């Protein structure tokens, strides 16, 4: 019953911002009628976090009063935290400790709705945890897109999207800190002497892993935020496909785990599959601008290309304003802001690499233009994020400068350096290195095929799934 209650709570209120005073502790879990300032100065919590704390408080009372079953109650407390932790993260590249924790939870606690263990009550399905205020923003955006006189407010949608992310991640981390600093000592004293090791296991297997959520969750949401901002600047994507892109972005983070008809807007579901491919191929302005430019010119670069300014005004600057507003409203800590900016800029760097990888003809002057463009983007990113070193900058620059690798050193470069790039990026580089020589190009491509075949390098960089 305790997990079913939490599942219902998550399905209805996941990652809703619940402002509390700066001196908030678990002892303050009582109703108050005092008004709260719009700006948060206390810990960043969701309503679900408060519900979990109340639930744990009840279990703590049970452990004190019913000593013979204290170990079983402790197991229930661990299940509550595990379920909450697992609900905050899906399939991403994650640290080993966190991966093992999520794998353990998945094997012991999580199952599909129709699984026999769910029917018996031993395991539980995940909630449908799409934050309602985010879906309200989606609905309002779709209404404006149907009105030719109105312009879609993608920035407002990204702000709602990002707020839900911060509230979800930071509330889980806060809960783990509360366990570590205040609750574990009380739980330990309620357990029999021979069972007190349960608290140490819980600390190592769950609480420590929860503190690693910021980076992987930021890496999970960043590509969707960049895609949404890029969509707002694309003139070749229809309104229906913008809607599909939005639905696709949400489905990557808040996946539908329920069969309820009203859990996800029906109209957007039909658009997901077609739009997911459309934006990521030729229609986002970054890829289309870079691919369509004439990189074979013989003029020495003195000013950045036009797409650099577009990237700044349409992506970096709006995201900077969103982050600044959320930092003031939510009272974000430096670690949270840094993790999000690093993930966002890493995603931008990856998109630049993919776009440059589609360039197949290039002169030395064109390569110099690329370097100037990347340095200009780095300066804009530093201005907006206040991060001194653009994440992935060296990787992008190294790729551009690989144009100057002598052909006879191509195999050596591929073996020692080129493996950090995708097969598509190396193929584009081989075309540029050939400088129009068809036989040379074929030799370079054959070398790529040989190295990929012999080393077992994957042609794609798909994110692995944590499920077993």
Coordinates of N, CA and C in Angstrom, one line a residue, residues 226-431:
X226 N 17.8 21.7 -26.3 CA 18.5 22.2 -27.5 C 17.6 22.0 -28.7
X227 N 17.0 20.8 -28.9 CA 16.1 20.6 -30.0 C 14.9 21.5 -30.0
X228 N 14.3 21.8 -28.8 CA 13.2 22.7 -28.8 C 13.6 24.1 -29.2
X229 N 14.7 24.6 -28.7 CA 15.2 25.9 -29.1 C 15.5 26.0 -30.5
X230 N 16.1 24.9 -31.1 CA 16.5 24.9 -32.5 C 15.2 24.9 -33.3
X231 N 14.2 24.2 -32.8 CA 12.9 24.1 -33.6 C 12.3 25.5 -33.7
X232 N 12.4 26.4 -32.7 CA 11.8 27.7 -32.8 C 12.4 28.5 -33.8
X233 N 13.6 28.2 -34.3 CA 14.3 29.0 -35.3 C 14.2 28.4 -36.7
X234 N 13.6 27.2 -36.8 CA 13.5 26.5 -38.0 C 12.3 26.9 -38.8
X235 N 12.5 27.3 -40.1 CA 11.4 27.8 -40.9 C 10.9 26.6 -41.8
X236 N 11.5 25.5 -41.8 CA 11.1 24.4 -42.7 C 10.4 23.3 -41.9
X237 N 10.1 23.5 -40.6 CA 9.4 22.5 -39.9 C 8.0 23.0 -39.7
X238 N 7.0 22.2 -40.0 CA 5.6 22.6 -39.9 C 5.2 22.6 -38.5
X239 N 4.1 23.4 -38.1 CA 3.6 23.4 -36.7 C 3.3 22.0 -36.2
X240 N 2.7 21.1 -37.0 CA 2.4 19.8 -36.5 C 3.6 19.0 -36.1
X241 N 4.7 19.2 -36.9 CA 6.0 18.5 -36.6 C 6.7 19.2 -35.4
X242 N 6.5 20.5 -35.2 CA 7.0 21.1 -34.0 C 6.3 20.4 -32.7
X243 N 5.0 20.3 -32.8 CA 4.3 19.6 -31.8 C 4.8 18.2 -31.5
X244 N 5.1 17.5 -32.6 CA 5.6 16.1 -32.5 C 7.0 16.1 -31.9
X245 N 7.8 17.1 -32.2 CA 9.2 17.2 -31.6 C 9.1 17.4 -30.1
X246 N 8.1 18.2 -29.7 CA 7.9 18.5 -28.3 C 7.5 17.2 -27.6
X247 N 6.5 16.5 -28.2 CA 6.0 15.3 -27.6 C 7.1 14.3 -27.5
X248 N 8.0 14.2 -28.6 CA 9.1 13.3 -28.6 C 10.1 13.6 -27.5
X249 N 10.3 14.9 -27.3 CA 11.3 15.3 -26.3 C 10.8 14.9 -24.9
X250 N 9.5 15.1 -24.6 CA 9.0 14.7 -23.3 C 9.0 13.2 -23.1
X251 N 8.7 12.5 -24.2 CA 8.7 11.0 -24.1 C 10.0 10.4 -23.7
X252 N 11.1 11.1 -24.0 CA 12.4 10.6 -23.7 C 12.7 10.7 -22.2
X253 N 12.0 11.7 -21.5 CA 12.3 11.9 -20.1 C 11.2 11.4 -19.2
X254 N 9.9 11.7 -19.6 CA 8.8 11.2 -18.8 C 8.0 10.2 -19.6
X255 N 8.5 9.0 -19.7 CA 7.9 8.0 -20.5 C 6.6 7.5 -20.0
X256 N 5.6 7.3 -20.9 CA 4.3 6.8 -20.4 C 4.3 5.4 -20.0
X257 N 4.0 5.1 -18.7 CA 4.0 3.8 -18.2 C 2.6 3.3 -17.7
X258 N 1.6 4.0 -18.2 CA 0.3 3.7 -17.9 C -0.5 3.6 -19.1
X259 N -1.7 2.9 -19.0 CA -2.5 2.7 -20.1 C -3.7 3.7 -20.1
X260 N -3.7 4.6 -19.1 CA -4.8 5.6 -19.0 C -4.9 6.4 -20.2
X261 N -6.1 6.7 -20.7 CA -6.3 7.4 -22.0 C -5.9 8.8 -21.9
X262 N -6.1 9.4 -20.7 CA -5.8 10.8 -20.6 C -4.4 11.2 -20.1
X263 N -3.5 10.2 -20.0 CA -2.2 10.4 -19.5 C -1.3 11.3 -20.4
X264 N -1.5 11.1 -21.7 CA -0.7 11.9 -22.7 C -1.7 12.4 -23.8
X265 N -1.6 13.6 -24.2 CA -2.4 14.1 -25.2 C -2.4 13.3 -26.4
X266 N -3.6 12.8 -26.9 CA -3.7 11.8 -27.9 C -3.1 12.4 -29.3
X267 N -3.4 13.6 -29.5 CA -3.0 14.2 -30.8 C -1.5 14.2 -30.9
X268 N -0.8 14.5 -29.9 CA 0.7 14.6 -30.0 C 1.3 13.2 -30.1
X269 N 0.7 12.2 -29.6 CA 1.2 10.9 -29.7 C 1.4 10.4 -31.1
X270 N 0.5 10.8 -32.0 CA 0.6 10.4 -33.4 C 1.7 11.1 -34.1
X271 N 2.2 12.2 -33.5 CA 3.2 13.0 -34.2 C 4.7 12.6 -33.8
X272 N 4.8 11.8 -32.8 CA 6.1 11.6 -32.2 C 7.1 10.9 -33.2
X273 N 6.6 9.8 -33.8 CA 7.6 9.0 -34.6 C 8.1 9.8 -35.8
X274 N 7.2 10.6 -36.5 CA 7.6 11.3 -37.7 C 8.5 12.4 -37.4
X275 N 8.2 13.2 -36.3 CA 9.0 14.4 -36.0 C 10.3 14.1 -35.4
X276 N 10.5 13.0 -34.7 CA 11.7 12.6 -34.0 C 12.8 12.6 -35.1
X277 N 12.6 12.0 -36.2 CA 13.6 11.9 -37.3 C 13.7 13.2 -38.0
X278 N 12.6 14.0 -38.2 CA 12.7 15.1 -39.1 C 13.6 16.2 -38.5
X279 N 13.5 16.5 -37.2 CA 14.3 17.6 -36.7 C 15.8 17.2 -36.6
X280 N 16.1 15.9 -36.3 CA 17.5 15.5 -36.2 C 18.2 15.3 -37.4
X281 N 17.6 15.4 -38.6 CA 18.3 15.2 -39.9 C 18.6 16.5 -40.5
X282 N 17.8 17.1 -41.3 CA 18.1 18.2 -42.2 C 17.4 19.5 -41.8
X283 N 16.4 19.5 -40.9 CA 15.6 20.6 -40.8 C 16.0 21.6 -39.6
X284 N 16.9 21.1 -38.7 CA 17.3 22.1 -37.7 C 18.3 23.0 -38.3
X285 N 18.2 24.3 -38.0 CA 18.9 25.3 -38.8 C 20.4 25.1 -38.6
X286 N 20.9 24.6 -37.5 CA 22.4 24.5 -37.3 C 23.0 23.5 -38.4
X287 N 22.4 22.3 -38.5 CA 22.8 21.4 -39.5 C 22.7 21.9 -40.9
X288 N 21.5 22.4 -41.2 CA 21.2 22.9 -42.6 C 22.1 24.0 -43.0
X289 N 22.4 25.0 -42.0 CA 23.2 26.1 -42.3 C 24.7 25.7 -42.6
X290 N 25.2 24.8 -41.7 CA 26.6 24.4 -41.9 C 26.8 23.6 -43.1
X291 N 25.8 22.7 -43.4 CA 25.9 21.8 -44.6 C 25.8 22.6 -45.9
X292 N 25.0 23.6 -45.9 CA 24.8 24.4 -47.1 C 25.8 25.4 -47.4
X293 N 26.7 25.7 -46.5 CA 27.7 26.7 -46.7 C 28.8 26.3 -47.7
X294 N 29.4 27.2 -48.4 CA 30.5 26.9 -49.3 C 31.8 27.0 -48.5
X295 N 32.3 25.8 -48.2 CA 33.5 25.7 -47.4 C 34.8 25.6 -48.2
X296 N 34.6 25.7 -49.5 CA 35.8 25.6 -50.4 C 36.3 26.9 -50.9
X297 N 35.9 28.0 -50.2 CA 36.3 29.3 -50.6 C 37.8 29.6 -50.3
X298 N 38.4 30.6 -50.9 CA 39.8 30.8 -50.8 C 40.1 32.1 -50.0
X299 N 39.0 32.6 -49.3 CA 39.2 33.9 -48.6 C 39.5 33.6 -47.1
X300 N 40.5 34.3 -46.6 CA 40.9 34.1 -45.2 C 39.8 34.6 -44.3
X301 N 39.4 33.8 -43.3 CA 38.3 34.2 -42.4 C 38.6 35.3 -41.5
X302 N 37.8 36.3 -41.4 CA 37.9 37.4 -40.5 C 36.7 37.7 -39.6
X303 N 35.6 37.2 -40.0 CA 34.4 37.3 -39.2 C 33.7 36.0 -39.1
X304 N 32.9 35.7 -38.0 CA 32.2 34.4 -37.9 C 31.1 34.3 -38.9
X305 N 30.7 33.1 -39.2 CA 29.6 32.8 -40.1 C 28.3 33.2 -39.5
X306 N 27.3 33.4 -40.4 CA 26.0 33.8 -39.9 C 25.3 32.9 -38.9
X307 N 25.6 31.6 -39.0 CA 24.9 30.6 -38.1 C 25.4 30.8 -36.7
X308 N 26.6 31.3 -36.5 CA 27.1 31.6 -35.2 C 26.2 32.5 -34.4
X309 N 25.9 33.6 -35.1 CA 25.0 34.6 -34.5 C 23.6 34.0 -34.2
X310 N 23.1 33.2 -35.2 CA 21.8 32.6 -35.0 C 21.9 31.6 -33.8
X311 N 22.9 30.9 -33.6 CA 23.1 29.9 -32.5 C 23.0 30.7 -31.2
X312 N 23.7 31.9 -31.2 CA 23.7 32.7 -30.0 C 22.4 33.2 -29.6
X313 N 21.7 33.8 -30.6 CA 20.4 34.5 -30.3 C 19.3 33.6 -30.1
X314 N 19.3 32.4 -30.8 CA 18.2 31.5 -30.7 C 18.4 30.4 -29.7
X315 N 19.6 30.1 -29.3 CA 19.8 28.9 -28.4 C 20.5 29.4 -27.1
X316 N 21.7 29.9 -27.2 CA 22.6 30.2 -26.0 C 22.0 31.3 -25.2
X317 N 21.6 32.4 -25.8 CA 21.0 33.5 -25.1 C 19.7 33.2 -24.4
X318 N 18.7 32.6 -25.1 CA 17.5 32.2 -24.5 C 17.7 31.3 -23.3
X319 N 18.6 30.3 -23.5 CA 18.8 29.4 -22.4 C 19.5 30.1 -21.2
X320 N 20.3 31.0 -21.5 CA 20.9 31.8 -20.4 C 19.9 32.6 -19.6
X321 N 18.9 33.1 -20.3 CA 17.9 33.9 -19.6 C 17.0 32.9 -18.8
X322 N 16.7 31.8 -19.4 CA 15.9 30.8 -18.6 C 16.6 30.4 -17.3
X323 N 17.9 30.1 -17.5 CA 18.7 29.6 -16.3 C 18.8 30.7 -15.3
X324 N 19.0 31.9 -15.7 CA 19.1 33.0 -14.7 C 17.8 33.2 -14.0
X325 N 16.6 33.2 -14.7 CA 15.3 33.3 -14.0 C 15.1 32.2 -13.1
X326 N 15.4 30.9 -13.5 CA 15.1 29.8 -12.6 C 16.1 29.8 -11.4
X327 N 17.3 30.3 -11.6 CA 18.2 30.3 -10.5 C 17.7 31.3 -9.4
X328 N 17.1 32.4 -9.8 CA 16.5 33.4 -8.9 C 15.3 32.8 -8.2
X329 N 14.4 32.2 -9.0 CA 13.1 31.7 -8.5 C 13.3 30.5 -7.6
X330 N 14.2 29.6 -8.0 CA 14.3 28.3 -7.3 C 15.4 28.3 -6.3
X331 N 16.3 29.3 -6.3 CA 17.5 29.3 -5.5 C 18.4 28.1 -5.8
X332 N 18.7 27.9 -7.1 CA 19.6 26.8 -7.5 C 21.0 26.9 -6.9
X333 N 21.5 25.8 -6.5 CA 22.9 25.7 -6.0 C 23.8 25.8 -7.2
X334 N 25.1 26.1 -7.0 CA 26.1 26.2 -8.0 C 26.3 24.9 -8.7
X335 N 26.3 23.8 -8.0 CA 26.5 22.4 -8.6 C 25.4 22.1 -9.6
X336 N 24.2 22.5 -9.2 CA 23.1 22.2 -10.1 C 23.2 23.0 -11.4
X337 N 23.5 24.3 -11.3 CA 23.6 25.1 -12.5 C 24.8 24.7 -13.4
X338 N 25.9 24.3 -12.7 CA 27.1 23.9 -13.5 C 26.8 22.6 -14.2
X339 N 26.1 21.7 -13.6 CA 25.8 20.4 -14.3 C 24.9 20.6 -15.5
X340 N 23.9 21.5 -15.3 CA 23.0 21.8 -16.5 C 23.7 22.5 -17.6
X341 N 24.5 23.5 -17.3 CA 25.2 24.2 -18.3 C 26.2 23.3 -19.0
X342 N 27.0 22.5 -18.3 CA 27.9 21.6 -18.9 C 27.2 20.6 -19.9
X343 N 26.1 20.1 -19.4 CA 25.4 19.1 -20.3 C 24.8 19.9 -21.5
X344 N 24.3 21.1 -21.4 CA 23.8 21.8 -22.5 C 24.9 22.1 -23.5
X345 N 26.0 22.6 -23.0 CA 27.1 23.0 -24.0 C 27.7 21.8 -24.6
X346 N 27.8 20.7 -23.8 CA 28.3 19.4 -24.4 C 27.4 19.0 -25.6
X347 N 26.1 19.1 -25.4 CA 25.1 18.8 -26.5 C 25.3 19.7 -27.7
X348 N 25.5 21.0 -27.4 CA 25.8 21.9 -28.5 C 27.1 21.5 -29.3
X349 N 28.1 21.2 -28.5 CA 29.4 20.7 -29.1 C 29.2 19.5 -30.0
X350 N 28.4 18.5 -29.5 CA 28.1 17.3 -30.2 C 27.3 17.6 -31.5
X351 N 26.4 18.6 -31.5 CA 25.7 18.9 -32.7 C 26.6 19.6 -33.7
X352 N 27.5 20.4 -33.2 CA 28.5 21.1 -34.1 C 29.3 20.0 -34.8
X353 N 29.8 19.0 -34.0 CA 30.5 17.9 -34.6 C 29.7 17.2 -35.7
X354 N 28.5 16.9 -35.4 CA 27.7 16.2 -36.4 C 27.5 17.0 -37.6
X355 N 27.3 18.3 -37.4 CA 27.1 19.2 -38.6 C 28.3 19.3 -39.4
X356 N 29.5 19.5 -38.8 CA 30.8 19.6 -39.5 C 31.1 18.2 -40.2
X357 N 30.6 17.1 -39.6 CA 30.8 15.8 -40.2 C 30.1 15.6 -41.5
X358 N 29.1 16.5 -41.8 CA 28.4 16.4 -43.1 C 29.0 17.2 -44.2
X359 N 30.0 18.0 -43.8 CA 30.8 18.8 -44.8 C 31.7 17.8 -45.5
X360 N 31.7 17.7 -46.8 CA 32.5 16.7 -47.6 C 33.5 17.4 -48.5
X361 N 33.4 18.7 -48.7 CA 34.3 19.4 -49.5 C 34.8 20.7 -48.7
X362 N 36.1 20.9 -48.6 CA 36.5 22.0 -47.7 C 38.0 22.4 -48.2
X363 N 38.2 23.7 -48.2 CA 39.6 24.2 -48.4 C 40.2 24.5 -47.1
X364 N 41.5 24.8 -47.1 CA 42.2 25.2 -45.9 C 41.6 26.5 -45.3
X365 N 41.2 27.4 -46.2 CA 40.5 28.6 -45.7 C 39.2 28.3 -45.1
X366 N 38.5 27.4 -45.7 CA 37.2 26.9 -45.1 C 37.4 26.3 -43.7
X367 N 38.5 25.6 -43.5 CA 38.7 25.0 -42.2 C 39.1 26.1 -41.2
X368 N 39.8 27.1 -41.7 CA 40.1 28.2 -40.8 C 38.8 28.9 -40.4
X369 N 37.8 29.0 -41.3 CA 36.5 29.6 -41.0 C 35.8 28.8 -39.9
X370 N 35.9 27.5 -40.0 CA 35.3 26.6 -38.9 C 35.9 26.9 -37.6
X371 N 37.3 27.0 -37.5 CA 37.9 27.3 -36.3 C 37.5 28.6 -35.7
X372 N 37.4 29.6 -36.5 CA 37.0 31.0 -36.1 C 35.5 30.9 -35.5
X373 N 34.7 30.1 -36.2 CA 33.3 30.0 -35.8 C 33.2 29.3 -34.4
X374 N 34.0 28.2 -34.2 CA 33.9 27.5 -33.0 C 34.5 28.4 -31.8
X375 N 35.5 29.1 -32.1 CA 36.1 30.0 -31.1 C 35.1 31.1 -30.7
X376 N 34.3 31.6 -31.7 CA 33.3 32.6 -31.4 C 32.1 32.0 -30.6
X377 N 31.7 30.8 -31.0 CA 30.7 30.2 -30.2 C 31.1 29.9 -28.8
X378 N 32.4 29.6 -28.6 CA 32.9 29.4 -27.3 C 32.9 30.7 -26.4
X379 N 33.2 31.8 -27.1 CA 33.1 33.1 -26.4 C 31.7 33.4 -26.0
X380 N 30.8 33.2 -26.9 CA 29.3 33.5 -26.6 C 28.9 32.6 -25.4
X381 N 29.3 31.3 -25.5 CA 28.9 30.4 -24.4 C 29.4 30.8 -23.1
X382 N 30.7 31.2 -23.1 CA 31.3 31.7 -21.8 C 30.6 32.9 -21.3
X383 N 30.2 33.8 -22.2 CA 29.5 35.0 -21.7 C 28.2 34.7 -21.1
X384 N 27.5 33.7 -21.6 CA 26.1 33.3 -21.1 C 26.2 32.5 -19.9
X385 N 27.1 31.5 -19.9 CA 27.2 30.5 -18.8 C 28.1 30.8 -17.7
X386 N 29.1 31.7 -17.9 CA 30.2 32.0 -17.0 C 31.1 30.8 -16.7
X387 N 31.0 29.9 -17.7 CA 31.9 28.7 -17.6 C 33.1 29.0 -18.5
X388 N 34.3 28.9 -17.9 CA 35.5 29.4 -18.6 C 35.8 28.5 -19.8
X389 N 35.8 27.2 -19.6 CA 36.1 26.2 -20.6 C 34.9 25.6 -21.2
X390 N 34.7 25.8 -22.5 CA 33.5 25.2 -23.2 C 33.7 23.7 -23.2
X391 N 32.7 22.9 -22.6 CA 32.9 21.5 -22.6 C 32.9 20.9 -24.0
X392 N 33.8 20.0 -24.3 CA 33.9 19.4 -25.6 C 34.6 20.2 -26.6
X393 N 35.1 21.4 -26.2 CA 35.7 22.3 -27.2 C 36.9 21.7 -27.8
X394 N 37.8 21.1 -27.0 CA 39.0 20.5 -27.6 C 38.7 19.4 -28.6
X395 N 37.6 18.7 -28.3 CA 37.2 17.6 -29.2 C 36.7 18.2 -30.6
X396 N 36.0 19.3 -30.5 CA 35.6 19.9 -31.8 C 36.7 20.4 -32.6
X397 N 37.6 21.2 -31.9 CA 38.8 21.8 -32.5 C 39.7 20.7 -33.1
X398 N 39.9 19.6 -32.3 CA 40.8 18.5 -32.8 C 40.2 17.9 -34.1
X399 N 38.9 17.8 -34.2 CA 38.2 17.3 -35.4 C 38.5 18.2 -36.6
X400 N 38.3 19.5 -36.4 CA 38.5 20.4 -37.5 C 40.0 20.4 -37.9
X401 N 40.9 20.4 -37.0 CA 42.3 20.4 -37.3 C 42.8 19.1 -37.9
X402 N 42.0 18.0 -37.8 CA 42.4 16.8 -38.4 C 42.4 16.9 -39.9
X403 N 41.9 17.9 -40.4 CA 41.9 18.2 -41.9 C 43.4 18.3 -42.4
X404 N 44.3 18.7 -41.4 CA 45.7 18.9 -41.8 C 46.5 17.6 -41.6
X405 N 45.9 16.5 -41.2 CA 46.7 15.3 -41.0 C 47.1 14.8 -42.3
X406 N 48.4 14.5 -42.5 CA 48.9 13.9 -43.8 C 48.2 12.6 -44.1
X407 N 48.0 12.4 -45.3 CA 47.2 11.2 -45.7 C 48.0 9.9 -45.3
X408 N 49.3 9.9 -45.4 CA 50.0 8.7 -45.0 C 50.0 8.4 -43.5
X409 N 49.5 9.4 -42.7 CA 49.4 9.2 -41.2 C 47.9 9.0 -40.8
X410 N 47.1 8.8 -41.8 CA 45.6 8.7 -41.6 C 45.3 7.5 -40.7
X411 N 45.9 6.4 -41.0 CA 45.6 5.2 -40.2 C 46.1 5.3 -38.8
X412 N 47.3 5.9 -38.6 CA 47.8 6.1 -37.2 C 46.9 7.0 -36.5
X413 N 46.4 8.1 -37.1 CA 45.6 9.1 -36.4 C 44.2 8.4 -36.1
X414 N 43.7 7.6 -37.0 CA 42.4 7.0 -36.7 C 42.6 6.0 -35.5
X415 N 43.6 5.3 -35.4 CA 43.8 4.3 -34.4 C 44.0 5.0 -33.0
X416 N 44.7 6.1 -33.0 CA 45.1 6.7 -31.7 C 44.1 7.8 -31.3
X417 N 43.5 8.5 -32.2 CA 42.7 9.7 -31.9 C 41.3 9.6 -32.5
X418 N 41.2 9.1 -33.7 CA 39.9 9.1 -34.4 C 38.8 8.3 -33.8
X419 N 39.1 7.3 -32.9 CA 38.1 6.5 -32.3 C 37.2 7.3 -31.4
X420 N 37.5 8.5 -31.0 CA 36.6 9.3 -30.2 C 35.4 9.9 -31.0
X421 N 35.5 9.7 -32.3 CA 34.5 10.3 -33.2 C 33.6 9.2 -33.8
X422 N 32.4 9.6 -34.2 CA 31.5 8.6 -34.8 C 32.0 8.3 -36.2
X423 N 31.4 7.2 -36.7 CA 31.8 6.7 -38.1 C 31.4 7.8 -39.1
X424 N 30.2 8.4 -38.9 CA 29.7 9.4 -39.9 C 30.6 10.6 -39.9
X425 N 31.1 11.0 -38.7 CA 32.0 12.2 -38.6 C 33.3 11.9 -39.3
X426 N 33.9 10.6 -39.1 CA 35.1 10.3 -39.8 C 34.9 10.1 -41.3
X427 N 33.8 9.7 -41.7 CA 33.5 9.6 -43.2 C 33.5 11.0 -43.8
X428 N 32.9 12.0 -43.2 CA 32.9 13.3 -43.7 C 34.3 13.9 -43.7
X429 N 35.1 13.6 -42.7 CA 36.5 14.0 -42.6 C 37.3 13.4 -43.8
X430 N 37.1 12.1 -44.1 CA 37.8 11.4 -45.1 C 37.5 12.1 -46.5
X431 N 36.3 12.5 -46.7 CA 35.9 13.2 -47.9 C 36.7 14.5 -48.1

